[in-house]
XYZ file of C-alpha atoms in Angstrom:
491
model
C 88.480 117.974 117.854
C 86.440 115.064 117.922
C 85.738 114.007 121.665
C 88.570 112.956 123.789
C 91.412 113.855 120.839
C 93.707 116.123 123.322
C 96.930 118.104 122.032
C 98.426 115.111 124.271
C 98.656 112.325 122.211
C 100.970 113.714 119.846
C 103.237 113.391 122.343
C 102.247 109.150 122.159
C 102.547 109.470 118.603
C 105.604 110.134 117.859
C 107.486 107.541 116.764
C 104.948 107.576 114.300
C 105.467 111.653 113.758
C 109.208 110.735 113.652
C 108.607 108.354 110.837
C 106.816 110.409 108.518
C 109.197 113.409 109.337
C 111.887 111.536 108.349
C 110.129 110.050 104.847
C 110.036 113.143 104.486
C 113.575 114.820 104.915
C 114.564 111.478 102.717
C 113.297 113.210 99.822
C 115.101 116.324 100.341
C 118.363 115.030 100.987
C 117.969 113.102 97.790
C 117.348 115.944 96.184
C 120.452 118.463 97.623
C 122.471 116.351 99.396
C 126.383 115.722 97.333
C 126.364 112.098 98.260
C 123.505 110.304 97.752
C 123.779 107.449 98.343
C 125.169 107.319 101.546
C 123.154 110.705 102.613
C 119.990 109.030 101.452
C 120.370 105.132 103.714
C 122.021 107.050 106.807
C 118.518 108.995 106.836
C 116.757 106.273 107.020
C 118.420 104.467 108.934
C 118.927 107.320 111.551
C 114.717 107.649 111.294
C 114.132 104.163 111.556
C 116.347 104.864 114.718
C 114.778 107.829 116.449
C 111.277 105.740 116.089
C 112.316 102.573 117.551
C 113.775 104.549 120.847
C 110.483 106.193 121.043
C 108.687 103.352 121.133
C 110.036 101.981 123.789
C 109.711 104.713 126.052
C 106.131 104.010 125.431
C 106.581 99.690 126.075
C 105.301 99.910 129.380
C 102.505 101.581 129.123
C 98.340 100.495 128.512
C 96.328 102.765 127.355
C 94.488 104.130 124.448
C 94.866 107.694 122.470
C 92.768 109.326 119.802
C 89.551 109.269 120.663
C 89.956 105.268 120.919
C 91.541 104.869 118.041
C 94.429 103.640 118.559
C 96.223 101.616 121.522
C 99.566 102.408 122.892
C 100.663 99.311 125.176
C 103.588 96.352 125.057
C 101.714 94.469 121.409
C 102.057 97.339 119.137
C 105.286 97.995 120.297
C 106.393 94.515 120.483
C 105.446 94.272 116.648
C 107.216 97.727 116.057
C 110.710 97.042 117.556
C 109.667 94.358 114.957
C 108.602 96.229 111.443
C 111.911 98.904 112.374
C 114.033 96.803 112.834
C 112.920 94.673 109.745
C 112.911 97.876 107.198
C 116.649 98.495 109.356
C 118.007 95.018 107.604
C 116.081 95.059 104.491
C 117.573 99.249 103.522
C 121.104 97.340 104.455
C 120.863 95.070 102.055
C 119.158 97.338 99.078
C 122.082 99.455 98.453
C 123.978 97.451 96.205
C 121.490 95.934 95.384
C 119.786 99.306 93.759
C 123.787 99.916 93.011
C 124.206 97.161 90.623
C 119.952 97.637 89.327
C 120.667 101.533 88.430
C 117.902 103.281 90.339
C 117.834 105.697 92.878
C 117.302 105.598 96.712
C 115.832 108.646 97.495
C 112.095 106.979 96.297
C 113.122 103.258 97.028
C 113.907 104.575 100.615
C 110.510 106.544 100.979
C 108.659 104.317 100.125
C 109.942 101.266 102.969
C 109.337 104.129 105.354
C 105.942 104.369 104.503
C 105.097 101.108 104.592
C 106.505 100.788 107.894
C 104.489 103.393 108.954
C 101.315 101.450 108.068
C 102.456 98.620 109.881
C 103.062 100.745 112.944
C 99.463 102.234 113.024
C 97.907 97.870 112.194
C 99.822 97.080 114.881
C 98.415 99.807 117.330
C 94.881 100.161 115.430
C 92.111 98.931 117.803
C 89.322 100.271 115.513
C 88.192 98.920 112.240
C 88.330 101.888 110.309
C 92.801 103.012 111.895
C 93.585 99.203 110.464
C 92.002 99.799 107.074
C 93.797 102.600 106.249
C 96.759 101.426 108.291
C 96.455 98.324 105.484
C 96.612 100.398 102.495
C 99.164 102.566 103.391
C 100.977 99.546 103.659
C 99.663 98.049 100.442
C 100.156 101.115 98.327
C 103.977 101.370 99.268
C 104.463 97.649 97.795
C 102.705 97.948 94.786
C 104.871 100.727 93.798
C 107.886 99.272 94.797
C 106.923 95.671 93.764
C 107.203 97.821 89.867
C 109.338 99.897 91.431
C 111.885 98.541 88.429
C 110.333 99.752 85.750
C 112.933 98.416 82.878
C 111.608 95.415 84.014
C 108.668 93.393 82.620
C 108.778 90.619 85.591
C 108.549 94.045 88.300
C 106.254 95.290 86.267
C 104.190 92.363 85.494
C 104.083 91.265 89.698
C 103.295 95.304 90.558
C 100.314 94.804 88.278
C 99.091 90.850 89.274
C 99.812 92.028 93.412
C 97.996 95.170 92.621
C 94.577 94.156 91.060
C 94.447 90.925 93.782
C 95.098 92.985 96.085
C 91.888 95.729 94.999
C 89.765 92.371 95.311
C 90.508 91.263 98.605
C 90.318 94.888 100.426
C 86.888 94.730 98.462
C 86.170 91.138 100.460
C 87.690 93.037 103.629
C 85.573 96.040 103.347
C 82.613 93.889 103.125
C 83.287 92.281 105.718
C 84.162 95.264 107.920
C 80.952 96.472 106.938
C 78.790 93.359 108.395
C 80.315 93.790 111.179
C 79.461 97.406 111.614
C 76.010 96.842 111.327
C 75.632 94.331 113.062
C 77.175 95.914 115.546
C 77.108 99.259 115.467
C 80.171 100.801 115.859
C 83.771 100.275 114.445
C 85.501 100.178 117.540
C 87.019 96.749 118.390
C 85.894 96.525 122.436
C 82.485 97.377 121.027
C 81.788 94.969 119.190
C 83.009 92.665 121.465
C 80.388 94.352 124.128
C 77.900 94.328 121.366
C 78.569 90.447 120.507
C 78.861 89.103 123.641
C 76.794 86.527 124.466
C 74.380 86.860 121.228
C 73.956 83.511 119.136
C 76.015 83.330 115.993
C 73.632 83.989 112.799
C 74.568 83.683 109.157
C 74.988 87.665 108.578
C 77.834 86.998 111.237
C 79.208 83.808 109.284
C 79.205 85.270 106.565
C 80.780 88.565 108.037
C 83.799 86.527 109.321
C 84.524 84.156 106.216
C 84.753 87.441 103.428
C 87.087 88.998 106.447
C 89.157 85.913 107.272
C 88.924 85.907 103.284
C 91.023 89.151 103.250
C 93.425 88.220 105.640
C 94.146 85.289 104.495
C 95.277 87.029 100.593
C 97.366 89.603 103.116
C 99.290 86.808 105.044
C 99.383 84.851 102.138
C 97.655 82.051 103.046
C 95.716 79.304 101.074
C 93.491 79.597 99.294
C 94.622 83.034 99.148
C 98.004 82.108 97.678
C 98.044 82.861 93.918
C 99.552 85.876 93.773
C 102.764 85.732 96.090
C 104.353 83.089 93.985
C 104.736 85.491 90.972
C 104.927 88.710 93.354
C 107.552 87.572 94.943
C 109.823 86.812 91.923
C 108.467 89.868 89.668
C 109.996 92.200 92.669
C 113.386 93.647 93.303
C 114.906 91.295 95.848
C 114.719 93.691 99.186
C 111.073 94.722 98.373
C 110.743 90.557 98.511
C 112.454 90.024 101.716
C 110.310 93.311 102.727
C 107.352 92.006 101.850
C 107.926 88.270 103.099
C 108.139 89.400 106.574
C 107.663 93.112 107.418
C 103.767 92.623 105.274
C 103.558 89.295 106.510
C 103.883 90.363 110.201
C 101.388 93.288 110.524
C 99.553 91.246 109.051
C 99.244 89.327 111.978
C 99.320 91.723 114.722
C 95.778 93.013 112.756
C 94.209 89.605 112.701
C 95.354 88.980 115.893
C 93.983 92.773 117.234
C 90.530 92.010 115.181
C 89.916 88.255 116.424
C 91.290 87.860 120.072
C 90.026 91.751 120.739
C 86.950 92.903 118.012
C 85.479 89.180 117.968
C 86.119 86.424 120.985
C 82.471 85.993 121.180
C 82.781 84.035 118.009
C 86.026 81.803 118.240
C 84.734 78.742 117.601
C 83.870 79.903 114.480
C 86.366 80.795 113.230
C 88.860 78.448 114.903
C 87.513 76.163 112.491
C 88.084 78.534 109.281
C 91.767 79.361 110.431
C 92.413 75.633 111.289
C 91.737 74.493 107.337
C 94.027 77.715 105.981
C 96.915 76.742 108.785
C 96.523 73.143 107.473
C 96.096 73.380 103.930
C 99.019 75.439 103.578
C 101.655 74.103 105.305
C 100.532 71.673 102.661
C 100.333 73.374 99.693
C 103.056 75.413 100.227
C 105.942 72.529 101.763
C 104.735 70.159 98.544
C 105.271 73.491 95.511
C 108.529 74.025 97.100
C 109.971 71.224 95.939
C 109.632 71.611 92.350
C 111.167 75.051 92.278
C 114.723 76.128 90.506
C 113.906 79.858 91.517
C 115.051 80.514 94.635
C 112.035 83.615 95.002
C 109.537 81.288 93.590
C 111.062 78.611 95.885
C 111.258 81.352 99.496
C 107.450 82.392 98.280
C 106.181 78.708 98.464
C 108.410 78.048 102.068
C 106.431 81.383 102.804
C 103.444 80.919 102.551
C 103.724 77.454 104.277
C 105.364 79.277 107.365
C 102.287 81.446 107.529
C 100.516 77.516 108.089
C 102.452 77.261 110.910
C 101.910 80.561 112.233
C 98.081 79.547 111.617
C 98.757 77.581 114.044
C 99.387 80.042 117.458
C 96.107 81.625 116.308
C 94.256 78.498 116.330
C 95.306 77.864 119.497
C 94.197 81.440 121.063
C 95.675 80.793 124.300
C 98.058 83.387 125.892
C 100.589 80.437 125.174
C 99.269 79.952 121.121
C 99.604 84.335 121.082
C 102.686 84.061 122.381
C 104.124 81.126 119.660
C 102.560 83.213 117.448
C 104.746 86.308 118.445
C 108.181 84.685 119.107
C 107.810 82.825 115.825
C 107.262 85.754 113.433
C 110.202 87.503 115.017
C 112.146 84.237 114.468
C 110.962 83.980 111.071
C 112.278 87.931 110.529
C 116.271 87.387 111.023
C 116.176 83.927 108.686
C 114.258 85.172 106.350
C 115.842 88.079 105.729
C 119.027 86.591 105.745
C 118.202 84.187 102.953
C 117.357 87.728 101.175
C 120.174 89.145 101.687
C 122.027 86.219 100.242
C 120.234 86.533 96.984
C 120.916 90.636 96.982
C 124.192 89.711 97.279
C 124.261 87.401 94.166
C 122.529 89.901 91.683
C 125.854 91.378 89.786
C 125.800 93.271 86.280
C 126.009 89.554 84.600
C 123.943 87.540 87.201
C 120.174 87.903 88.228
C 121.517 85.079 91.459
C 117.220 84.679 92.003
C 118.198 80.502 90.653
C 119.428 77.096 92.182
C 122.447 76.800 90.199
C 123.942 80.956 90.830
C 125.134 79.087 94.444
C 126.193 76.580 93.025
C 130.227 76.294 94.749
C 129.466 79.051 96.312
C 131.088 77.841 100.019
C 134.692 77.975 97.468
C 134.091 81.756 96.394
C 132.276 83.130 99.447
C 132.955 80.409 102.334
C 132.000 83.269 105.093
C 128.255 83.871 102.892
C 127.751 79.629 102.208
C 127.698 79.678 105.981
C 125.194 82.142 106.698
C 122.982 79.998 104.568
C 122.952 77.248 105.773
C 122.056 78.236 109.064
C 119.317 80.321 107.174
C 118.535 77.160 105.782
C 118.340 74.909 108.535
C 116.664 77.651 111.018
C 113.681 78.110 107.850
C 113.654 73.336 108.615
C 113.558 74.278 112.083
C 116.430 72.502 113.042
C 118.072 72.840 116.633
C 119.656 74.737 117.872
C 118.207 77.151 115.712
C 115.627 80.121 116.519
C 113.784 78.946 114.206
C 113.413 75.103 115.708
C 112.449 76.959 119.457
C 109.278 79.069 117.063
C 108.461 76.316 115.756
C 108.504 73.450 119.290
C 106.422 76.855 121.004
C 103.760 76.863 118.319
C 103.430 73.428 118.152
C 103.103 72.450 122.093
C 100.687 75.886 122.836
C 98.147 73.359 120.008
C 98.546 70.692 122.103
C 98.062 71.821 125.028
C 94.615 73.899 123.546
C 93.804 70.448 122.773
C 94.803 70.734 118.884
C 96.228 67.367 118.383
C 96.637 67.130 114.593
C 96.623 70.344 113.453
C 100.637 69.804 115.439
C 101.244 66.288 113.850
C 100.418 68.363 110.169
C 103.129 70.649 111.589
C 105.395 68.249 112.441
C 104.889 65.928 109.330
C 105.339 69.209 106.880
C 108.375 70.680 108.898
C 110.149 67.291 107.302
C 108.907 67.167 104.030
C 110.594 70.837 103.697
C 113.548 69.840 105.055
C 114.214 68.628 101.484
C 114.335 72.247 99.739
C 116.251 73.667 102.270
C 118.830 70.712 101.849
C 119.240 71.397 98.668
C 119.985 75.115 98.480
C 122.518 73.349 100.980
C 124.078 70.535 98.225
C 123.997 73.694 95.449
C 125.877 75.864 98.567
C 128.335 72.949 99.196
C 128.883 70.323 96.574
C 127.844 71.717 92.907
C 131.049 73.332 90.556
C 131.070 76.367 90.806
C 129.188 78.592 87.725
C 131.152 81.554 85.369
C 129.944 84.963 86.616
C 131.677 88.013 88.150
C 133.272 87.691 91.453
C 130.897 88.323 94.047
C 131.550 90.869 96.781
C 130.296 90.798 100.488
C 130.056 94.898 100.633
C 129.273 97.071 104.258
C 125.568 97.121 104.914
C 125.589 93.665 103.113
C 127.893 92.294 106.099
C 126.069 94.061 108.866
C 122.548 92.842 107.679
C 123.985 89.225 107.489
C 125.822 89.832 110.710
C 122.495 90.219 112.256
C 120.276 87.930 110.718
C 122.798 84.807 111.426
C 123.089 86.288 115.211
C 119.726 86.727 115.536
C 119.185 82.815 114.302
C 121.747 80.979 116.326
C 121.082 83.670 119.476
C 117.601 82.953 119.709
C 117.842 79.137 119.150
C 121.166 78.841 122.042
C 118.634 81.738 124.676
C 114.475 82.258 123.807
C 113.375 83.008 127.063
C 114.665 86.569 126.937
C 112.338 86.929 123.544
C 109.987 84.536 124.592
C 109.304 86.934 128.351
C 108.683 90.385 125.413
C 106.342 88.155 123.593
C 104.615 87.088 126.930
C 104.179 90.199 128.702
C 102.922 91.719 124.788
C 100.254 89.082 124.707
C 98.750 89.784 128.706
C 98.908 93.272 128.335
C 96.308 92.115 124.396
C 92.704 93.219 125.818
C 90.517 90.086 125.171
C 93.483 87.385 125.532
C 93.066 86.180 128.880
C 88.873 85.412 128.057
C 89.499 83.860 124.641
C 92.073 81.285 126.502
C 88.639 79.894 128.559
C 86.378 80.273 125.369
C 88.303 78.698 123.110
C 88.455 75.147 123.149
C 88.128 72.314 120.492
């Protein structure tokens, strides 16, 4: 065993071990259980719950394990709970969707759990190699999930595009990581920070930063690295699109925060400028492009690009308050985005695809509860009080102003106002348009559970956000370089 790696490390890796064992158990249950769908879903949800309990048990720790490759701290725990909850809601909304598509649930649940496992390593990794392994575990699972509907040409096309562009972006990311290793002689984030402390910038470091930023920009779907998102979001199965837009984005931001604040805080003056530009362009392009969309999944794809720009505001601010606001916003984004996609999953029937704006026509008259839930999600995505989306944007913009990035906050506010057009457009179709033809819309128990969780989260953290903010603040304090970054990062 490598120096510093002990048997006790397996104890601290209990959440990941439980998730791995549960994923394998899902395949066995899918093969042997008589009532396959219910047994597989129950096993997958029980696995997520057991892993979540283990994560919470270690939430108060602040230590490193596995020879310094992984951190067990509040920052990792905060994101791991987010990943597990988003995976659980995704599985709940997947049950009726998979039945309509005629797809076996075993492989699907297995891949969702594998993607979640990769996300958890991305949140706790404090070494470039660990982060890369976690990233690829997640990415490979999503490549397969995107093309999961084999008879669908759209699904197959989306998977091929996602794989090819993902491989290209991975090359950029790895090249950037290799340059950091070449300059510093280590892949440890703490070692990189020590090696770069007090050093002056160089052309090689600037190139490494650009390549790393480009690779991560692809993963968070920031402009101009966003070209894959609309096609992949539209072609992938709706629950997969939901999980991709929430879990993958949150995991990528967790990894980005680790690298920037634990690994290269000394290059803050450079990466702040880079991500300032990405944030401003992503917000603007995403919102303007979303206005013209008639397919809701493509509209939410461009909306997700815009929201990546909002979240980058907190990254650019890079103070403790900025990092906290970033983490809070990723949590509230979970509820409103997954809730919207749960409605789209519900609209999928044998005779209706359910991903066009016209498919929402007259939803209030057919399913008032679903229309009300979608109203909450659209208002929250648009940042209207008293929803959680409003509080999330308020903290992001105020953090940017506190750090001196006033123009970035102004751009964010303007873009938030622009986004109201296409969010309200969805509401108009649901409440004012005439009903469309198609089989009745049924809210099944699994979908109803997912919607209740999403609605409660979207409203609760808008009315009483302090509890979430306190948890995020505690997690931020455990991020190694957050304190010195607050001093260094001034515009």
